[in-house]
Coordinates of C-alpha atoms in Angstrom, one line a residue:
M242 CA 0.0 0.0 0.0
G243 CA 1.6 3.3 -1.1
E244 CA 1.9 6.2 1.3
V245 CA 0.1 9.4 0.9
D246 CA 2.2 12.3 2.2
E247 CA -0.7 14.4 3.4
V248 CA -1.9 14.4 7.0
S249 CA -5.6 13.7 7.4
S250 CA -8.0 16.5 8.4
A251 CA -10.3 16.5 11.3
P252 CA -13.8 15.5 10.9
I253 CA -16.6 18.0 10.5
T254 CA -17.5 19.3 13.4
P255 CA -16.0 66.0 -4.9
R256 CA -14.2 67.0 -2.4
P257 CA -15.2 70.8 -2.4
P258 CA -12.2 73.0 -2.9
S259 CA -12.4 74.4 0.7
I260 CA -13.9 71.4 2.5
A261 CA -12.1 68.2 3.1
P262 CA -14.1 65.1 2.6
T263 CA -15.3 63.2 5.6
P264 CA -13.5 59.9 6.1
P265 CA -15.5 56.8 7.1
I266 CA -16.1 56.5 10.8
I267 CA -13.9 54.0 12.6
S268 CA -15.1 53.9 16.1
A269 CA -13.3 52.9 19.2
P270 CA -14.8 50.4 21.6
P271 CA -17.7 50.4 22.3
S272 CA -18.1 51.8 18.8
Q273 CA -15.3 50.1 17.1
Y274 CA -15.3 47.5 14.3
H275 CA -13.9 44.3 15.6
S276 CA -12.3 42.2 13.1
P277 CA -14.1 39.2 12.6
S278 CA -14.8 34.5 10.6
L279 CA -17.3 31.9 10.6
S280 CA -15.3 28.9 10.5
R281 CA -17.4 25.9 10.4
S282 CA -16.7 22.5 10.8
P283 CA -16.7 20.7 7.5
L284 CA -15.2 17.6 6.6
L285 CA -12.2 15.5 6.2
Y286 CA -9.7 14.7 3.7
T287 CA -6.2 13.3 3.3
G288 CA -4.9 14.6 0.0
D289 CA -5.7 17.0 -2.7
H290 CA -7.0 14.4 -5.2
P291 CA -7.6 11.0 -3.5
E292 CA -9.0 9.6 -6.7
K293 CA -5.7 10.2 -8.5
A294 CA -3.8 8.6 -5.7
A295 CA -6.0 5.5 -5.9
Q296 CA -5.2 5.1 -9.6
K297 CA -1.5 4.7 -8.9
T298 CA -1.8 1.5 -6.9
P299 CA -5.0 -0.5 -6.9
N300 CA -6.3 -0.8 -3.4
K301 CA -7.3 -4.4 -2.8
S302 CA -7.5 -4.1 0.9
R303 CA -10.6 -3.0 2.7
T304 CA -8.5 -0.8 4.9
P305 CA -8.9 2.9 3.7
R306 CA -6.0 4.3 1.9
F307 CA -5.5 7.2 4.2
I308 CA -2.7 5.9 6.5
T309 CA 0.0 8.6 6.5
P310 CA 3.3 8.7 8.4
L311 CA 1.5 10.5 11.2
G312 CA -1.4 8.1 11.1
S313 CA 0.7 4.9 11.1
P314 CA 0.8 4.4 14.9
L315 CA -2.9 4.6 14.9
R316 CA -3.1 1.8 12.3
K317 CA -1.0 -0.4 14.5
A318 CA -3.4 0.3 17.4
L319 CA -6.4 -0.3 15.1
H320 CA -7.6 3.2 15.6
L321 CA -8.2 4.2 12.0
T322 CA -9.0 7.8 11.2
K323 CA -12.2 8.1 9.2
L324 CA -11.8 10.0 5.9
D325 CA -14.2 12.2 4.1
P326 CA -13.2 13.0 0.6
Q327 CA -15.7 15.8 0.5
D328 CA -13.0 18.0 2.0
A329 CA -11.4 18.1 -1.4
W330 CA -14.5 19.9 -2.7
L331 CA -14.4 22.8 -0.2
P332 CA -12.7 26.2 -0.7
I333 CA -10.4 26.0 2.2
T334 CA -9.0 22.5 1.7
E335 CA -9.6 22.2 -2.0
S336 CA -5.9 23.0 -2.7
R337 CA -3.0 22.1 -0.5
N338 CA -0.1 23.5 -2.4
G339 CA 0.4 26.6 -0.2
N340 CA 3.8 27.8 1.0
A341 CA 5.4 30.3 3.4
Y342 CA 4.9 33.2 1.0
Y343 CA 1.2 32.5 0.7
A344 CA 0.9 32.2 4.5
A345 CA 2.7 35.6 4.9
F346 CA 0.4 37.2 2.3
H347 CA -2.8 35.9 3.9
T348 CA -1.6 36.7 7.5
L349 CA -0.7 40.2 6.6
C350 CA -4.0 40.9 4.8
S351 CA -6.0 39.5 7.7
G352 CA -3.8 40.8 10.5
I353 CA -3.7 44.5 9.6
G354 CA -7.1 46.3 9.9
I355 CA -8.6 49.7 10.0
Q356 CA -8.8 49.2 13.8
A357 CA -5.1 49.9 14.0
L358 CA -5.7 53.5 13.1
I359 CA -7.4 54.2 16.5
L360 CA -4.6 52.9 18.6
P361 CA -3.5 56.5 19.5
V362 CA -6.9 56.9 21.2
A363 CA -5.9 54.4 23.8
F364 CA -2.7 56.4 24.5
T365 CA -4.8 59.5 25.3
I366 CA -6.2 57.5 28.3
L367 CA -3.2 55.4 29.3
G368 CA -0.5 57.9 28.6
W369 CA 3.0 57.4 27.2
A370 CA 4.4 54.8 29.6
W371 CA 1.3 52.6 30.1
G372 CA 0.3 52.9 26.5
I373 CA 3.6 51.5 25.2
I374 CA 3.7 48.8 27.9
C375 CA 0.2 47.6 27.2
L376 CA 0.7 47.6 23.4
T377 CA 3.9 45.7 23.7
L378 CA 2.4 43.1 26.1
A379 CA -0.7 42.7 24.0
F380 CA 1.4 42.1 20.9
I381 CA 3.5 39.4 22.6
W382 CA 0.4 37.8 24.1
Q383 CA -1.4 37.5 20.8
L384 CA 1.7 36.3 19.0
Y385 CA 2.1 33.6 21.6
T386 CA -1.5 32.4 21.2
L387 CA -0.9 32.5 17.4
Y388 CA 2.1 30.2 17.9
L389 CA -0.1 27.8 19.9
L390 CA -2.6 27.6 17.1
V391 CA 0.0 26.9 14.5
Q392 CA 1.4 24.0 16.7
L393 CA -2.1 22.6 17.4
H394 CA -3.1 22.5 13.7
E395 CA -1.7 19.0 13.3
S396 CA -1.5 16.3 15.9
T397 CA 1.5 14.0 15.8
E398 CA -0.3 11.6 18.2
T399 CA -3.4 11.1 16.1
G400 CA -2.4 12.2 12.6
I401 CA -5.4 14.6 12.5
R402 CA -5.2 18.1 10.9
Y403 CA -7.6 20.6 12.4
S404 CA -8.2 22.7 9.3
R405 CA -10.7 25.1 10.8
Y406 CA -10.9 26.9 14.1
M407 CA -14.3 25.4 14.9
Q408 CA -12.9 21.9 14.4
L409 CA -10.2 22.5 17.0
A410 CA -12.7 24.0 19.4
T411 CA -15.0 21.0 19.0
A412 CA -12.1 18.6 19.6
T413 CA -11.2 20.5 22.8
F414 CA -14.4 21.5 24.4
G415 CA -16.8 19.0 22.9
E416 CA -19.5 19.6 20.2
K417 CA -22.1 21.2 22.4
M418 CA -19.8 23.4 24.4
A419 CA -17.9 24.5 21.3
K420 CA -21.1 25.7 19.7
F421 CA -22.0 27.6 22.9
V422 CA -18.6 29.3 23.5
A423 CA -17.1 29.5 20.0
L424 CA -19.7 29.5 17.2
F425 CA -21.0 33.0 17.7
P426 CA -17.6 34.7 18.1
I427 CA -16.3 33.0 15.1
A428 CA -19.4 33.8 13.1
Y429 CA -19.0 37.5 14.1
L430 CA -15.4 37.5 13.3
S431 CA -16.2 36.5 9.7
G432 CA -19.5 37.9 8.8
G433 CA -19.2 40.9 11.0
T434 CA -15.9 41.9 9.4
C435 CA -17.3 41.6 5.9
V436 CA -20.2 44.0 6.9
A437 CA -17.7 46.4 8.4
L438 CA -15.5 46.2 5.3
I439 CA -18.5 47.2 3.1
I440 CA -19.2 50.2 5.3
I441 CA -15.6 51.3 5.4
G442 CA -14.9 50.5 1.7
G443 CA -18.1 52.1 0.4
S444 CA -17.6 55.3 2.5
T445 CA -13.9 55.5 1.4
M446 CA -14.9 55.1 -2.2
K447 CA -17.2 58.2 -1.8
M448 CA -14.4 60.1 -0.2
F449 CA -11.9 59.1 -2.9
F450 CA -14.3 60.2 -5.6
Q451 CA -14.7 63.6 -3.9
T452 CA -10.9 63.9 -3.4
V453 CA -9.8 63.3 -7.0
C454 CA -12.8 64.9 -8.8
D455 CA -13.3 68.6 -7.7
A456 CA -15.7 69.3 -10.6
C457 CA -18.0 66.4 -9.7
K458 CA -20.9 66.8 -7.4
P459 CA -20.3 65.2 -4.1
D460 CA -23.9 63.9 -3.9
Q461 CA -23.8 62.3 -7.4
L462 CA -24.0 58.9 -5.7
T463 CA -25.5 58.3 -2.2
T464 CA -23.7 56.4 0.5
V465 CA -25.9 53.4 0.0
E466 CA -25.0 53.4 -3.7
W467 CA -21.3 53.5 -2.9
Y468 CA -21.9 50.5 -0.6
L469 CA -23.4 48.7 -3.6
V470 CA -20.5 49.6 -5.9
F471 CA -18.0 48.2 -3.3
T472 CA -20.2 45.1 -2.8
C473 CA -20.3 44.4 -6.5
A474 CA -16.5 44.6 -6.8
A475 CA -16.2 42.3 -3.7
V476 CA -18.7 39.7 -5.1
L477 CA -17.0 39.7 -8.5
L478 CA -13.6 39.0 -6.9
S479 CA -15.1 36.4 -4.6
Q480 CA -15.6 34.0 -7.5
L481 CA -12.0 32.8 -7.2
P482 CA -12.4 29.2 -6.2
N483 CA -10.3 28.6 -3.1
L484 CA -8.1 30.1 -0.4
N485 CA -4.9 29.4 -2.3
S486 CA -6.3 31.1 -5.5
I487 CA -6.6 34.4 -3.7
A488 CA -2.9 34.5 -2.6
G489 CA -2.3 37.3 -5.2
V490 CA -5.4 39.2 -3.8
S491 CA -4.0 38.9 -0.3
L492 CA -0.6 40.2 -1.5
I493 CA -2.3 43.3 -2.9
G494 CA -4.3 43.6 0.4
A495 CA -1.0 43.3 2.4
I496 CA 0.9 45.9 0.3
T497 CA -2.0 48.4 0.5
A498 CA -2.4 47.9 4.3
I499 CA 1.2 48.6 4.9
G500 CA 1.0 51.5 2.4
Y501 CA -1.9 53.4 4.0
C502 CA -0.6 52.8 7.5
T503 CA 2.8 54.1 6.5
I504 CA 1.5 57.1 4.6
I505 CA -0.8 58.2 7.4
W506 CA 1.8 58.2 10.2
V507 CA 4.6 59.6 8.0
V508 CA 2.4 62.5 6.8
S509 CA 1.2 63.2 10.4
V510 CA 4.8 63.2 11.9
S511 CA 6.3 65.2 9.0
H512 CA 3.8 68.0 9.7
G513 CA 5.0 68.2 13.3
R514 CA 3.0 68.4 16.5
L515 CA -0.2 70.4 16.5
P516 CA -0.3 73.6 18.6
N517 CA -1.3 73.2 22.2
V518 CA -0.9 69.4 22.2
S519 CA -1.2 67.8 25.6
Y520 CA 0.0 64.4 26.6
N521 CA -1.7 64.3 30.0
P522 CA -4.0 61.3 30.2
V523 CA -7.6 62.1 29.8
R524 CA -9.6 61.5 33.0
A525 CA -13.4 61.0 33.2
T526 CA -15.4 63.2 35.5
T527 CA -17.3 60.3 37.2
D528 CA -15.9 57.5 39.3
I529 CA -17.5 54.8 37.1
G530 CA -16.0 56.6 34.0
R531 CA -12.5 56.5 35.5
I532 CA -12.9 52.8 35.9
F533 CA -14.2 52.0 32.5
D534 CA -12.1 54.4 30.4
P535 CA -8.8 52.5 31.0
L536 CA -10.7 49.2 30.2
N537 CA -11.9 50.8 27.0
A538 CA -8.3 51.7 26.1
L539 CA -7.2 48.1 26.7
G540 CA -10.1 47.0 24.5
I541 CA -8.8 49.3 21.7
I542 CA -5.4 47.7 21.9
A543 CA -6.7 44.1 22.1
F544 CA -9.1 44.6 19.2
A545 CA -6.3 46.0 17.0
F546 CA -5.0 42.4 16.6
R547 CA -7.1 40.2 14.5
G548 CA -7.0 37.2 12.2
H549 CA -6.5 34.4 14.7
N550 CA -9.8 32.8 13.6
L551 CA -8.2 32.4 10.1
I552 CA -4.8 30.9 11.0
L553 CA -5.8 27.3 11.0
E554 CA -7.6 27.8 7.7
I555 CA -4.5 29.4 6.1
Q556 CA -2.3 26.5 7.4
A557 CA -4.8 24.0 6.0
T558 CA -3.8 25.1 2.5
M559 CA -0.3 23.6 3.0
P560 CA 1.0 20.1 2.4
S561 CA 2.1 18.3 5.5
S562 CA 4.0 15.1 6.2
E563 CA 6.0 13.6 9.1
K564 CA 9.3 14.9 7.7
H565 CA 7.9 18.2 6.5
P566 CA 5.1 19.3 8.9
S567 CA 3.1 22.3 7.9
R568 CA 3.7 24.1 11.2
V569 CA 7.3 24.8 10.3
T570 CA 6.5 26.5 7.0
M571 CA 3.5 28.2 8.5
W572 CA 5.5 29.7 11.4
K573 CA 8.1 31.1 8.9
G574 CA 5.4 33.0 7.1
V575 CA 3.7 34.1 10.3
R576 CA 7.0 35.5 11.8
F577 CA 7.7 37.5 8.7
A578 CA 4.1 38.8 8.5
Y579 CA 4.1 39.9 12.1
L580 CA 7.4 41.6 11.8
L581 CA 5.8 43.9 9.2
I582 CA 2.6 44.2 11.3
A583 CA 4.7 45.5 14.2
M584 CA 6.4 47.9 11.9
C585 CA 3.0 49.3 11.1
L586 CA 1.2 49.3 14.4
F587 CA 3.9 50.8 16.7
P588 CA 4.7 53.8 14.5
L589 CA 1.0 54.4 14.1
A590 CA 0.3 54.4 17.8
I591 CA 3.4 56.3 18.9
G592 CA 3.8 58.7 16.0
G593 CA 0.0 59.4 15.9
Y594 CA -0.1 60.2 19.7
W595 CA 3.1 62.4 19.4
A596 CA 1.5 64.4 16.5
Y597 CA -2.0 64.8 17.8
G598 CA -1.9 64.0 21.5
H599 CA -5.3 64.4 23.2
L600 CA -6.7 66.0 20.0
I601 CA -6.8 62.6 18.2
P602 CA -10.5 62.0 17.1
A603 CA -12.1 59.2 19.0
N604 CA -14.1 58.2 15.9
G605 CA -11.9 57.5 13.0
G606 CA -8.5 57.9 14.7
M607 CA -5.6 58.6 12.4
L608 CA -7.6 58.6 9.2
T609 CA -10.0 61.3 10.4
A610 CA -7.1 63.3 11.9
L611 CA -5.3 63.3 8.6
Y612 CA -8.2 64.9 6.8
A613 CA -9.3 67.1 9.6
F614 CA -5.8 68.6 10.4
H615 CA -3.9 68.2 7.2
G616 CA -6.5 67.9 4.5
K617 CA -5.7 71.4 3.1
D618 CA -1.9 71.3 3.3
T619 CA -1.4 67.8 2.0
A620 CA -1.2 67.0 -1.7
R621 CA -4.4 65.7 -3.2
S622 CA -2.5 62.9 -4.7
I623 CA -1.4 61.7 -1.3
L624 CA -4.9 61.9 0.1
G625 CA -6.3 60.1 -2.9
L626 CA -3.6 57.4 -2.8
T627 CA -4.4 56.8 0.9
S628 CA -8.1 56.4 0.2
L629 CA -7.3 54.1 -2.7
F630 CA -5.1 51.9 -0.6
V631 CA -7.9 51.6 2.1
I632 CA -10.4 50.6 -0.6
L633 CA -8.1 48.0 -2.1
N634 CA -7.3 46.6 1.3
A635 CA -10.9 46.4 2.2
V636 CA -11.9 44.5 -1.0
S637 CA -9.0 42.2 -0.5
S638 CA -9.7 41.5 3.1
F639 CA -13.3 40.8 2.2
Q640 CA -12.1 37.7 0.3
I641 CA -10.1 36.1 3.0
Y642 CA -12.7 36.8 5.7
G643 CA -15.5 35.6 3.5
M644 CA -13.8 32.3 2.5
P645 CA -14.8 30.5 5.8
M646 CA -18.4 31.5 5.2
F647 CA -18.3 30.2 1.6
D648 CA -16.7 27.0 2.9
D649 CA -19.4 26.5 5.5
M650 CA -22.3 27.1 3.0
E651 CA -20.8 24.8 0.4
S652 CA -20.2 22.1 3.0
N653 CA -24.0 21.9 3.5
Y654 CA -24.4 21.0 -0.2
T655 CA -21.5 18.5 -0.4
R656 CA -22.7 16.7 2.8
R657 CA -26.2 16.3 1.4
F658 CA -25.5 15.5 -2.2
K659 CA -22.0 13.8 -1.9
K660 CA -20.6 15.8 -4.8
P661 CA -18.9 19.2 -5.2
C662 CA -20.9 22.3 -5.8
P663 CA -21.4 23.1 -9.5
W664 CA -19.9 26.4 -10.6
W665 CA -23.3 28.1 -11.0
L666 CA -24.3 27.2 -7.5
R667 CA -21.0 28.5 -6.1
V668 CA -21.6 31.8 -7.9
I669 CA -25.1 32.1 -6.4
I670 CA -23.9 31.2 -2.9
R671 CA -21.1 33.8 -2.9
A672 CA -23.3 36.5 -4.4
M673 CA -26.0 35.8 -1.8
F674 CA -23.5 36.2 1.0
G675 CA -22.0 39.4 -0.4
Y676 CA -25.4 41.1 -1.0
G677 CA -26.6 39.7 2.4
C678 CA -23.7 41.6 4.1
F679 CA -24.7 44.7 2.0
F680 CA -28.2 44.4 3.3
V681 CA -27.1 44.3 6.9
A682 CA -24.7 47.2 6.4
V683 CA -27.6 49.3 5.0
A684 CA -30.3 48.0 7.3
I685 CA -28.4 48.3 10.6
P686 CA -25.9 51.2 10.3
F687 CA -25.8 51.6 14.1
L688 CA -24.3 48.1 14.4
S689 CA -20.9 49.7 15.1
S690 CA -22.4 51.2 18.3
V691 CA -22.4 47.8 19.9
A692 CA -19.3 46.4 18.2
G693 CA -17.3 46.9 21.3
L694 CA -19.7 44.9 23.3
I695 CA -19.8 42.1 20.8
G696 CA -16.0 42.4 20.4
G697 CA -15.6 41.6 24.1
I698 CA -17.5 38.4 23.5
A699 CA -15.2 37.5 20.6
L700 CA -12.0 38.4 22.4
P701 CA -11.3 34.9 23.9
V702 CA -10.9 33.5 20.3
T703 CA -7.7 35.5 20.2
L704 CA -6.4 35.6 23.7
A705 CA -7.9 32.8 25.8
Y706 CA -9.2 29.8 23.9
P707 CA -5.8 28.8 22.3
C708 CA -4.3 28.5 25.8
F709 CA -7.1 26.2 27.0
M710 CA -6.8 24.2 23.7
W711 CA -3.1 23.7 24.3
L712 CA -3.7 22.5 27.9
K713 CA -6.4 20.1 26.8
I714 CA -4.6 18.6 23.8
K715 CA -1.0 18.7 24.8
K716 CA -1.6 17.9 28.5
P717 CA 1.6 19.5 29.9
K718 CA 2.7 18.4 33.4
T719 CA 0.6 20.0 36.1
Y720 CA 2.2 23.0 37.7
S721 CA 5.0 23.1 35.1
P722 CA 5.9 26.6 33.8
I723 CA 4.0 26.0 30.5
W724 CA 1.0 24.8 32.5
C725 CA 1.0 27.8 34.7
L726 CA 1.5 30.2 31.8
N727 CA -1.4 28.9 29.8
W728 CA -3.7 28.7 32.7
G729 CA -2.8 32.3 33.7
L730 CA -3.2 33.7 30.2
G731 CA -6.4 31.8 29.6
V732 CA -8.1 33.0 32.8
L733 CA -6.8 36.5 32.3
G734 CA -8.2 36.5 28.8
M735 CA -11.6 35.3 29.9
S736 CA -11.6 37.9 32.7
L737 CA -10.7 40.7 30.4
S738 CA -13.4 39.6 28.0
S739 CA -16.0 39.7 30.8
I740 CA -14.9 43.1 32.0
L741 CA -15.0 44.5 28.4
V742 CA -18.5 43.2 28.0
A743 CA -19.5 44.9 31.2
A744 CA -17.9 48.1 30.1
G745 CA -19.6 47.8 26.7
V746 CA -23.0 47.4 28.3
Y747 CA -22.3 50.4 30.6
V748 CA -21.3 52.7 27.7
V749 CA -24.3 51.6 25.6
I750 CA -26.7 52.4 28.5
D751 CA -24.8 55.6 29.3
T752 CA -24.6 57.0 25.8
G753 CA -27.5 55.3 24.2
I754 CA -27.8 54.0 20.7
H755 CA -29.1 56.1 17.8
V756 CA -31.4 53.6 16.1
S757 CA -31.8 54.4 12.5
F758 CA -32.7 51.5 10.3
F759 CA -31.9 51.9 6.6
K760 CA -30.3 55.3 7.1
P761 CA -26.6 55.0 6.8
S762 CA -24.7 58.2 7.3

């Protein structure tokens, strides 16, 4: 019986001349867009094309031809992993020829978001010292949990590859508990991000049009119509078949994210500090406000890091064997990606706070500050290029965050009919998802007002669950340093999530929500 090198997957479980255009609102918690992924739990598979592997050597045995180097010990113990070839029909695991470059592109595109532009807002509350300390600790913390997920993707004990976050959660917490604690956060981290990207991308398209076309009427297209233009572009691009096929799109998204982050902080710093800038931490007037404001600042920092809900999916696009496990290649790509992410986030936070101090707008952060304070003395080409980069990054990020949703919807068809989705059905599914997100963006424009609250619920996906998963699957020695570290970070992450949810509830009650269905600003 010939060997198949692939490790098996886990089972399913116009700008007016004198007025600068208004940039899209990027709100801080509790009115901040938290980056979001509905990972689902489809199916299982050992290789890219099992039918081709079967043609090489006829399989006369009744034992399934899925035993891999990692799965061989199980065969000896008669614990055979069940295979589901349907996994070869799904967008995430349809192609397994990824590499470290693809991993870096996807990680960069999913890891840098518009949320990073409001990092200086956290510094206005925490101040210089605590702001830098908290940002550094949060970066190290989320990088550590990212490392845990990369290591947990494939199990050397069972030969199973957990190709989706929900699969790993199910293997750790059980099916019922996983649905209770992980399904909604993961769904929000995918679908919610796509809705936010339509709002940001459509608003920025309108701003870009006003910036580059002085002679055009700024009201030629309404905000809703710009949302629709962005959605049409995103849906058209979403017809690329699988996660590996959008590597070039992710590369464009990564380059543009680095581009607009760099342009914004360089322009801000080059113009020097604003007059009367103060770096004294802003204090609330009430006792309860003085408690919740620092928590809100921590939430801003925590929510700036995103993409953990996509790491397992990205790693699932790589080949893996006993001699060449995917975690080695994946970690190379992730390290390079996060080096570039750090080179974007820290200058944004530190340079932005130095330039604007307490004057940094709470809604919109660095992007709003750029247009508000330097819109008239900055070249139109620079402003237009910044807006264009934001648009390209948003439409590129839509693809990678929407891919788990496409994967989940197509898995329902493949499970029922035992065959891959025909091309016309795949087109319909992806168009329905895109225009569904458009409908939500138009129907519930005040969704961002509770994004901080929902983001607090989703925070454990990044900071807490990976620690508990490591403890459950790897079973380190009790009271060992690694055991204590993961328990401490896991409990701290859950506690922080609970506190942020309480803070989000308080702020929503205190400030209220302006409910305006089908009236996007």
